[in-house]
Coordinates of N, CA and C in Angstrom, one line a residue:
I1 N 6.6 15.1 11.8 CA 7.1 13.8 11.6 C 7.3 13.5 10.1
A2 N 7.0 14.4 9.3 CA 7.2 14.1 7.8 C 8.6 13.9 7.5
G3 N 8.9 12.8 6.9 CA 10.3 12.5 6.5 C 11.1 11.8 7.7
S4 N 10.5 11.8 8.8 CA 11.2 11.1 10.0 C 10.4 9.8 10.3
Y5 N 10.7 8.8 9.5 CA 9.9 7.6 9.5 C 10.0 6.8 10.9
D6 N 11.2 6.9 11.5 CA 11.3 6.3 12.8 C 10.3 6.9 13.8
K7 N 10.3 8.2 13.9 CA 9.4 9.0 14.8 C 7.9 8.7 14.4
A8 N 7.7 8.7 13.1 CA 6.3 8.5 12.6 C 5.9 7.1 13.1
S9 N 6.7 6.1 12.9 CA 6.3 4.7 13.2 C 6.0 4.6 14.7
E10 N 6.8 5.3 15.6 CA 6.5 5.3 17.0 C 5.1 5.9 17.3
F11 N 4.8 7.0 16.6 CA 3.6 7.7 16.8 C 2.4 6.8 16.4
Y12 N 2.6 6.1 15.2 CA 1.5 5.2 14.7 C 1.3 4.0 15.6
K13 N 2.4 3.5 16.2 CA 2.3 2.3 17.1 C 1.5 2.8 18.4
K14 N 1.8 4.0 18.9 CA 1.1 4.5 20.0 C -0.4 4.6 19.7
H15 N -0.7 5.2 18.5 CA -2.1 5.4 18.1 C -2.8 4.0 18.1
L16 N -2.1 3.0 17.6 CA -2.7 1.7 17.5 C -2.9 1.0 18.9
E17 N -2.2 1.5 19.9 CA -2.5 1.0 21.2 C -3.8 1.4 21.7
I18 N -4.2 2.6 21.3 CA -5.5 3.2 21.6 C -6.6 2.7 20.7
E19 N -6.3 2.6 19.4 CA -7.3 2.2 18.4 C -6.7 1.1 17.5
P20 N -6.6 -0.1 18.1 CA -5.9 -1.2 17.4 C -6.5 -1.6 16.0
D21 N -7.7 -1.3 15.8 CA -8.3 -1.7 14.5 C -8.4 -0.7 13.4
N22 N -7.6 0.4 13.7 CA -7.7 1.5 12.7 C -6.8 1.2 11.5
K23 N -7.5 0.9 10.4 CA -6.8 0.4 9.2 C -5.9 1.4 8.6
D24 N -6.4 2.7 8.6 CA -5.6 3.7 8.0 C -4.3 4.0 8.7
V25 N -4.3 3.9 10.0 CA -3.1 4.1 10.8 C -2.1 2.9 10.6
K26 N -2.7 1.7 10.4 CA -1.9 0.5 10.1 C -1.2 0.7 8.8
I27 N -1.9 1.2 7.8 CA -1.3 1.5 6.5 C -0.2 2.5 6.6
A28 N -0.4 3.6 7.4 CA 0.6 4.6 7.6 C 1.8 4.0 8.2
L29 N 1.6 3.1 9.2 CA 2.7 2.5 9.9 C 3.4 1.6 8.9
G30 N 2.7 0.8 8.1 CA 3.3 0.0 7.1 C 4.2 0.8 6.1
L31 N 3.7 1.9 5.7 CA 4.5 2.7 4.8 C 5.7 3.3 5.4
S32 N 5.6 3.6 6.7 CA 6.8 4.0 7.5 C 7.8 2.9 7.6
Y33 N 7.3 1.7 7.9 CA 8.2 0.5 8.0 C 8.9 0.3 6.6
H34 N 8.1 0.4 5.5 CA 8.8 0.2 4.2 C 9.9 1.2 4.0
N35 N 9.6 2.5 4.4 CA 10.7 3.5 4.2 C 11.8 3.3 5.1
L36 N 11.7 2.5 6.1 CA 12.8 2.2 7.0 C 13.4 0.8 6.6
N37 N 13.1 0.4 5.4 CA 13.6 -0.9 4.9 C 13.2 -2.1 5.8
R38 N 12.0 -2.0 6.3 CA 11.3 -3.0 7.0 C 10.1 -3.5 6.2
T39 N 10.4 -3.9 5.0 CA 9.4 -4.1 4.0 C 8.5 -5.3 4.4
E40 N 9.1 -6.4 4.9 CA 8.3 -7.6 5.3 C 7.3 -7.2 6.3
E41 N 7.7 -6.4 7.3 CA 6.7 -5.9 8.3 C 5.6 -5.1 7.7
A42 N 6.0 -4.3 6.7 CA 5.0 -3.4 6.0 C 4.0 -4.3 5.3
L43 N 4.5 -5.3 4.6 CA 3.6 -6.1 3.9 C 2.7 -7.0 4.8
G44 N 3.3 -7.3 6.0 CA 2.6 -8.0 7.0 C 1.4 -7.2 7.5
L45 N 1.6 -5.9 7.7 CA 0.5 -5.1 8.1 C -0.6 -5.0 7.0
M46 N -0.2 -4.9 5.8 CA -1.2 -4.8 4.7 C -2.0 -6.1 4.6
D47 N -1.3 -7.2 4.8 CA -1.9 -8.5 4.7 C -2.9 -8.7 5.9
E48 N -2.5 -8.2 7.0 CA -3.4 -8.3 8.2 C -4.7 -7.5 7.9
I49 N -4.6 -6.4 7.4 CA -5.8 -5.6 7.0 C -6.6 -6.4 6.0
L50 N -5.9 -6.9 4.9 CA -6.6 -7.6 3.8 C -7.2 -8.9 4.3
S51 N -6.7 -9.5 5.3 CA -7.2 -10.8 5.8 C -8.6 -10.6 6.4
K52 N -8.8 -9.4 6.9 CA -10.1 -9.0 7.6 C -11.0 -8.4 6.6
E53 N -10.5 -7.6 5.6 CA -11.3 -6.9 4.6 C -10.5 -7.0 3.3
P54 N -10.8 -8.1 2.6 CA -10.0 -8.3 1.3 C -10.1 -7.3 0.2
D55 N -11.1 -6.5 0.3 CA -11.4 -5.5 -0.8 C -11.0 -4.1 -0.3
Y56 N -10.3 -3.9 0.8 CA -10.0 -2.6 1.3 C -9.0 -1.9 0.3
A57 N -9.6 -0.9 -0.4 CA -8.9 -0.2 -1.5 C -7.5 0.3 -1.1
F58 N -7.4 1.0 0.0 CA -6.1 1.6 0.3 C -5.0 0.6 0.7
A59 N -5.4 -0.5 1.3 CA -4.4 -1.5 1.6 C -4.0 -2.2 0.4
L60 N -4.9 -2.5 -0.6 CA -4.6 -3.1 -1.8 C -3.6 -2.1 -2.6
F61 N -4.0 -0.9 -2.7 CA -3.2 0.1 -3.4 C -1.8 0.2 -2.9
Y62 N -1.7 0.4 -1.6 CA -0.3 0.6 -1.0 C 0.5 -0.7 -1.0
K63 N -0.2 -1.8 -0.8 CA 0.5 -3.1 -0.9 C 1.1 -3.2 -2.3
G64 N 0.4 -2.8 -3.3 CA 0.9 -2.8 -4.7 C 2.1 -1.9 -4.8
D65 N 2.0 -0.7 -4.2 CA 3.1 0.2 -4.3 C 4.4 -0.4 -3.7
I66 N 4.2 -1.0 -2.5 CA 5.4 -1.6 -1.9 C 6.0 -2.7 -2.7
L67 N 5.1 -3.6 -3.2 CA 5.5 -4.7 -4.1 C 6.3 -4.2 -5.3
A68 N 5.7 -3.2 -6.0 CA 6.3 -2.7 -7.2 C 7.7 -2.1 -6.9
Q69 N 7.8 -1.4 -5.8 CA 9.1 -0.8 -5.4 C 10.2 -1.9 -5.0
T70 N 9.7 -3.1 -4.7 CA 10.7 -4.1 -4.4 C 10.8 -5.1 -5.6
G71 N 10.3 -4.7 -6.8 CA 10.5 -5.4 -8.0 C 9.5 -6.5 -8.3
K72 N 8.5 -6.6 -7.5 CA 7.4 -7.6 -7.7 C 6.2 -6.9 -8.4
V73 N 6.5 -6.5 -9.7 CA 5.6 -5.7 -10.4 C 4.3 -6.5 -10.8
E74 N 4.4 -7.8 -11.1 CA 3.2 -8.6 -11.4 C 2.3 -8.7 -10.2
E75 N 2.9 -9.0 -9.0 CA 2.0 -9.0 -7.8 C 1.4 -7.7 -7.5
A76 N 2.2 -6.6 -7.8 CA 1.6 -5.3 -7.6 C 0.5 -5.0 -8.5
E77 N 0.6 -5.4 -9.7 CA -0.4 -5.2 -10.7 C -1.7 -5.9 -10.4
T78 N -1.6 -7.1 -9.8 CA -2.7 -7.8 -9.3 C -3.5 -7.0 -8.3
N79 N -2.8 -6.4 -7.4 CA -3.4 -5.6 -6.3 C -4.1 -4.4 -6.9
W80 N -3.4 -3.7 -7.8 CA -4.0 -2.5 -8.4 C -5.2 -2.9 -9.3
K81 N -5.2 -4.0 -10.0 CA -6.3 -4.4 -10.8 C -7.5 -4.7 -10.0
H82 N -7.3 -5.3 -8.8 CA -8.3 -5.6 -7.8 C -9.0 -4.3 -7.4
V83 N -8.2 -3.2 -7.2 CA -8.8 -1.9 -6.8 C -9.7 -1.4 -8.0
M84 N -9.1 -1.5 -9.2 CA -9.9 -1.0 -10.4 C -11.2 -1.8 -10.6
E85 N -11.2 -3.1 -10.3 CA -12.4 -3.9 -10.5 C -13.4 -3.6 -9.5
K86 N -13.0 -3.5 -8.2 CA -13.9 -3.3 -7.1 C -14.4 -1.8 -7.0
Y87 N -13.6 -0.9 -7.4 CA -14.0 0.5 -7.3 C -13.8 1.3 -8.6
P88 N -14.6 0.9 -9.6 CA -14.4 1.5 -10.9 C -14.9 3.0 -10.8
N89 N -14.3 3.8 -11.7 CA -14.6 5.2 -11.8 C -14.4 6.0 -10.5
T90 N -13.4 5.6 -9.7 CA -13.1 6.3 -8.5 C -11.7 6.9 -8.6
E91 N -11.3 7.8 -7.8 CA -10.0 8.4 -7.8 C -8.9 7.3 -7.5
I92 N -9.2 6.4 -6.6 CA -8.1 5.4 -6.3 C -8.0 4.4 -7.4
A93 N -9.1 4.2 -8.2 CA -9.0 3.3 -9.3 C -8.1 4.0 -10.4
K94 N -8.3 5.3 -10.6 CA -7.5 6.0 -11.6 C -6.0 6.0 -11.2
M95 N -5.8 6.1 -9.9 CA -4.4 6.1 -9.4 C -3.8 4.7 -9.6
A96 N -4.6 3.7 -9.4 CA -4.1 2.3 -9.6 C -3.8 2.1 -11.1
E97 N -4.6 2.6 -12.0 CA -4.4 2.5 -13.4 C -3.1 3.2 -13.8
E98 N -2.9 4.4 -13.2 CA -1.6 5.1 -13.5 C -0.4 4.3 -13.0
R99 N -0.5 3.7 -11.9 CA 0.6 2.9 -11.3 C 0.9 1.7 -12.3
I100 N -0.1 1.1 -12.8 CA 0.1 0.0 -13.7 C 0.8 0.5 -14.9
H101 N 0.4 1.6 -15.4 CA 1.0 2.1 -16.6 C 2.5 2.5 -16.3
E102 N 2.7 3.2 -15.2 CA 4.0 3.6 -14.8 C 5.0 2.4 -14.6
F103 N 4.6 1.4 -14.0 CA 5.5 0.3 -13.6 C 5.6 -0.8 -14.7
T104 N 4.6 -0.8 -15.6 CA 4.7 -1.9 -16.7 C 5.2 -1.3 -18.0
H105 N 5.3 0.0 -18.1 CA 5.8 0.6 -19.3 C 7.1 1.4 -19.1
V106 N 7.7 1.2 -18.0 CA 8.9 2.0 -17.6 C 10.1 1.7 -18.6
D107 N 10.3 0.5 -18.9 CA 11.5 0.1 -19.7 C 11.3 0.1 -21.2
G108 N 10.1 0.5 -21.6 CA 9.9 0.5 -23.0 C 10.0 -0.8 -23.6
G109 N 9.5 -1.8 -22.9 CA 9.6 -3.2 -23.2 C 9.5 -3.7 -24.7
S110 N 8.8 -3.0 -25.5 CA 8.6 -3.4 -26.9 C 9.8 -3.0 -27.7
S111 N 10.1 -3.7 -28.7 CA 11.3 -3.4 -29.6 C 10.8 -3.2 -31.0
N112 N 9.9 -2.2 -31.2 CA 9.3 -1.9 -32.5 C 10.2 -2.3 -33.6

């Protein structure tokens, strides 16, 4: 199902019928939705997870990714910073820091 987001989303929806509280499957479904240009639904799934578990690192991280890809870099940065604060010295915190650097330094904003 790699690269076939419509098939993947169907698979994830079926999985959620069996295991409706599986956060990681909801994240995967959300990422599939985003890749199908169903970004609002993707963000809705991330928010659903975060409403129950506000510090869930993977939902915060991927919500940040989706937001950044849609031009909402400041909101994305807030999510990534939350990951870094809650989970310092972890791999996901390092990834969040890399994302912040990537998305906030892309355009070479300073005019030396």
